[in-house]
Amino acid sequence: MSDRYAAAMLDWLACAARGRNEPAARAAEALGDDLQAAAVAGHVLDFDDTWTPGLAHLSAAAAPAALFAVAERDGTVREALAAYARGFETMAALAGHGHPAIYQRGTHPTAATGAVGAAAAWMAAAPPEPGGEEATGAALALALTRAGGLLAAFGGHGKPFGVAGGAAAGRDAARLALAGGRADLGAILAGACDAWGADPLPADDLMAIATGAVPGRAIEENWIKAYPCCLQTHSAIEAALTVDATQARAGRLRARVHPISLRAAAVQRPRTGMEAKFSIPYLVAWGLLRGRPAVESFDDVDEEVVDASLRLVVEADESLGQSEAVLDRDGYELARVVEALGSPSRPMSKAELETKVRTLAGAELVSALD
């Protein structure tokens, strides 16, 4: 088992430990569904890991499903990590295949493909059952019938609720399959790809990952986030951190980002802290005026930062990489960041991850998976 899975799981646990106190997580607890409450807690800060080839938070659905499935039968941490890895890679196979079509249809990839990731994790954690691969295929198919989620929900409680709904859909689909429910994965998967505007994905390819017949390698391209906001803002934030703060007051700066970054972080003038997490102009201005954002930075909006953000121009530039950002003025480039801290090319050190975990959840969690 790769240490990277353990690092990503630990990161998700820390986000969930801190996120459980957020209003959205408290509302989810009122449902009485512990898995959904945990899934909301893990994603509500938008600080959980992200896989850029599919722009999906793979742990957001796979981690809670694996943990709850293994806990139901008093399994071990090792078993939970193995189930999590299976769900993580299955979700990646679908999210990566559907990218960027899923995004272009206005669908949230984490919520949509999370149902499949959660189903695969739950089936991997389940004791051997009659039906074997047939039951796993049925679980994936049934999960897809409830796949959903909207980019329009970004900036509000609808985003983590949608992700939690995907995790619950995967769990329920696995339970139905284990109880004898059946569905045709080939037909339903083809229908899902068609609805998303993606090319067909052979059911055998998805099954190979879900059953462990073919090992996935998505974990090697996973980001552990350094900032608690939309990943597609991170390079713009880091570019701002390298520029003198007086630039924020000295005229109109221009930020150039990939078009998909503008789709993901489309808020121009945030009204709440949650909306601010999805505003490139606001977060660039924050980096210039306040420095590195922390969880507490999004308790509310800062009006001085809002005013500074209104003097910033944000443009889409297809020549840039998906996670690249450039700040310039009058044609003079002030800063360029290709991939921010936490990316596969600039991974967090073990010490940096431990600092993040301690800040979010305290020292006790650091060794939880040992």
mmCIF file with all atom_site columns, N, CA and C in Angstrom, residues 52 221 223 234-235 238 322-325 336-346:
data_model
loop_
_atom_site.group_PDB
_atom_site.id
_atom_site.type_symbol
_atom_site.label_atom_id
_atom_site.label_alt_id
_atom_site.label_comp_id
_atom_site.label_asym_id
_atom_site.label_entity_id
_atom_site.label_seq_id
_atom_site.pdbx_PDB_ins_code
_atom_site.Cartn_x
_atom_site.Cartn_y
_atom_site.Cartn_z
_atom_site.occupancy
_atom_site.B_iso_or_equiv
_atom_site.pdbx_formal_charge
_atom_site.auth_seq_id
_atom_site.auth_comp_id
_atom_site.auth_asym_id
_atom_site.auth_atom_id
_atom_site.pdbx_PDB_model_num
ATOM 1  N N  . THR A 1 52  ? -6.236 16.559 -10.254 1.00 0.00 ? 52  THR A N  1
ATOM 2  C CA . THR A 1 52  ? -6.470 17.500 -11.348 1.00 0.00 ? 52  THR A CA 1
ATOM 3  C C  . THR A 1 52  ? -6.783 16.849 -12.701 1.00 0.00 ? 52  THR A C  1
ATOM 4  N N  . GLU A 1 221 ? -0.794 11.452 -8.995  1.00 0.00 ? 221 GLU A N  1
ATOM 5  C CA . GLU A 1 221 ? -1.068 12.789 -9.526  1.00 0.00 ? 221 GLU A CA 1
ATOM 6  C C  . GLU A 1 221 ? -2.003 13.585 -8.609  1.00 0.00 ? 221 GLU A C  1
ATOM 7  N N  . TRP A 1 223 ? -3.170 16.051 -5.541  1.00 0.00 ? 223 TRP A N  1
ATOM 8  C CA . TRP A 1 223 ? -2.728 17.250 -4.831  1.00 0.00 ? 223 TRP A CA 1
ATOM 9  C C  . TRP A 1 223 ? -3.182 17.174 -3.382  1.00 0.00 ? 223 TRP A C  1
ATOM 10 N N  . HIS A 1 234 ? -5.320 28.366 -6.583  1.00 0.00 ? 234 HIS A N  1
ATOM 11 C CA . HIS A 1 234 ? -4.084 28.282 -5.809  1.00 0.00 ? 234 HIS A CA 1
ATOM 12 C C  . HIS A 1 234 ? -2.879 28.911 -6.498  1.00 0.00 ? 234 HIS A C  1
ATOM 13 N N  . SER A 1 235 ? -2.716 28.683 -7.773  1.00 0.00 ? 235 SER A N  1
ATOM 14 C CA . SER A 1 235 ? -1.557 29.268 -8.455  1.00 0.00 ? 235 SER A CA 1
ATOM 15 C C  . SER A 1 235 ? -1.687 30.790 -8.520  1.00 0.00 ? 235 SER A C  1
ATOM 16 N N  . GLU A 1 238 ? -0.610 32.073 -5.140  1.00 0.00 ? 238 GLU A N  1
ATOM 17 C CA . GLU A 1 238 ? 0.853  32.058 -4.978  1.00 0.00 ? 238 GLU A CA 1
ATOM 18 C C  . GLU A 1 238 ? 1.529  33.123 -5.823  1.00 0.00 ? 238 GLU A C  1
ATOM 19 N N  . GLN A 1 322 ? -3.596 23.933 -17.141 1.00 0.00 ? 322 GLN A N  1
ATOM 20 C CA . GLN A 1 322 ? -4.860 23.913 -16.401 1.00 0.00 ? 322 GLN A CA 1
ATOM 21 C C  . GLN A 1 322 ? -4.736 24.544 -15.020 1.00 0.00 ? 322 GLN A C  1
ATOM 22 N N  . SER A 1 323 ? -3.561 24.434 -14.386 1.00 0.00 ? 323 SER A N  1
ATOM 23 C CA . SER A 1 323 ? -3.380 24.966 -13.040 1.00 0.00 ? 323 SER A CA 1
ATOM 24 C C  . SER A 1 323 ? -2.436 26.169 -13.001 1.00 0.00 ? 323 SER A C  1
ATOM 25 N N  . GLU A 1 324 ? -2.165 26.761 -14.143 1.00 0.00 ? 324 GLU A N  1
ATOM 26 C CA . GLU A 1 324 ? -1.195 27.860 -14.240 1.00 0.00 ? 324 GLU A CA 1
ATOM 27 C C  . GLU A 1 324 ? -1.882 29.215 -14.070 1.00 0.00 ? 324 GLU A C  1
ATOM 28 N N  . ALA A 1 325 ? -1.141 30.174 -13.533 1.00 0.00 ? 325 ALA A N  1
ATOM 29 C CA . ALA A 1 325 ? -1.646 31.539 -13.388 1.00 0.00 ? 325 ALA A CA 1
ATOM 30 C C  . ALA A 1 325 ? -0.524 32.536 -13.609 1.00 0.00 ? 325 ALA A C  1
ATOM 31 N N  . ARG A 1 336 ? 4.493  34.363 -12.287 1.00 0.00 ? 336 ARG A N  1
ATOM 32 C CA . ARG A 1 336 ? 3.905  33.211 -12.974 1.00 0.00 ? 336 ARG A CA 1
ATOM 33 C C  . ARG A 1 336 ? 4.094  31.981 -12.088 1.00 0.00 ? 336 ARG A C  1
ATOM 34 N N  . VAL A 1 337 ? 3.020  31.228 -11.877 1.00 0.00 ? 337 VAL A N  1
ATOM 35 C CA . VAL A 1 337 ? 3.087  29.966 -11.132 1.00 0.00 ? 337 VAL A CA 1
ATOM 36 C C  . VAL A 1 337 ? 2.451  28.885 -11.999 1.00 0.00 ? 337 VAL A C  1
ATOM 37 N N  . VAL A 1 338 ? 3.220  27.865 -12.309 1.00 0.00 ? 338 VAL A N  1
ATOM 38 C CA . VAL A 1 338 ? 2.723  26.771 -13.160 1.00 0.00 ? 338 VAL A CA 1
ATOM 39 C C  . VAL A 1 338 ? 1.870  25.809 -12.344 1.00 0.00 ? 338 VAL A C  1
ATOM 40 N N  . GLU A 1 339 ? 2.366  25.400 -11.196 1.00 0.00 ? 339 GLU A N  1
ATOM 41 C CA . GLU A 1 339 ? 1.604  24.547 -10.292 1.00 0.00 ? 339 GLU A CA 1
ATOM 42 C C  . GLU A 1 339 ? 1.956  24.942 -8.864  1.00 0.00 ? 339 GLU A C  1
ATOM 43 N N  . ALA A 1 340 ? 0.947  25.126 -8.044  1.00 0.00 ? 340 ALA A N  1
ATOM 44 C CA . ALA A 1 340 ? 1.143  25.620 -6.688  1.00 0.00 ? 340 ALA A CA 1
ATOM 45 C C  . ALA A 1 340 ? 1.656  24.528 -5.755  1.00 0.00 ? 340 ALA A C  1
ATOM 46 N N  . LEU A 1 341 ? 2.001  24.939 -4.540  1.00 0.00 ? 341 LEU A N  1
ATOM 47 C CA . LEU A 1 341 ? 2.419  24.005 -3.501  1.00 0.00 ? 341 LEU A CA 1
ATOM 48 C C  . LEU A 1 341 ? 1.314  22.972 -3.258  1.00 0.00 ? 341 LEU A C  1
ATOM 49 N N  . GLY A 1 342 ? 1.731  21.726 -3.114  1.00 0.00 ? 342 GLY A N  1
ATOM 50 C CA . GLY A 1 342 ? 0.780  20.631 -2.916  1.00 0.00 ? 342 GLY A CA 1
ATOM 51 C C  . GLY A 1 342 ? 0.557  19.805 -4.151  1.00 0.00 ? 342 GLY A C  1
ATOM 52 N N  . SER A 1 343 ? 1.024  20.304 -5.293  1.00 0.00 ? 343 SER A N  1
ATOM 53 C CA . SER A 1 343 ? 0.882  19.584 -6.553  1.00 0.00 ? 343 SER A CA 1
ATOM 54 C C  . SER A 1 343 ? 1.888  18.437 -6.614  1.00 0.00 ? 343 SER A C  1
ATOM 55 N N  . PRO A 1 344 ? 1.704  17.481 -7.532  1.00 0.00 ? 344 PRO A N  1
ATOM 56 C CA . PRO A 1 344 ? 2.685  16.403 -7.679  1.00 0.00 ? 344 PRO A CA 1
ATOM 57 C C  . PRO A 1 344 ? 4.094  16.903 -7.999  1.00 0.00 ? 344 PRO A C  1
ATOM 58 N N  . SER A 1 345 ? 4.178  18.040 -8.690  1.00 0.00 ? 345 SER A N  1
ATOM 59 C CA . SER A 1 345 ? 5.498  18.583 -9.021  1.00 0.00 ? 345 SER A CA 1
ATOM 60 C C  . SER A 1 345 ? 6.106  19.368 -7.862  1.00 0.00 ? 345 SER A C  1
ATOM 61 N N  . ARG A 1 346 ? 5.261  19.788 -6.920  1.00 0.00 ? 346 ARG A N  1
ATOM 62 C CA . ARG A 1 346 ? 5.722  20.520 -5.738  1.00 0.00 ? 346 ARG A CA 1
ATOM 63 C C  . ARG A 1 346 ? 5.007  19.979 -4.498  1.00 0.00 ? 346 ARG A C  1
#
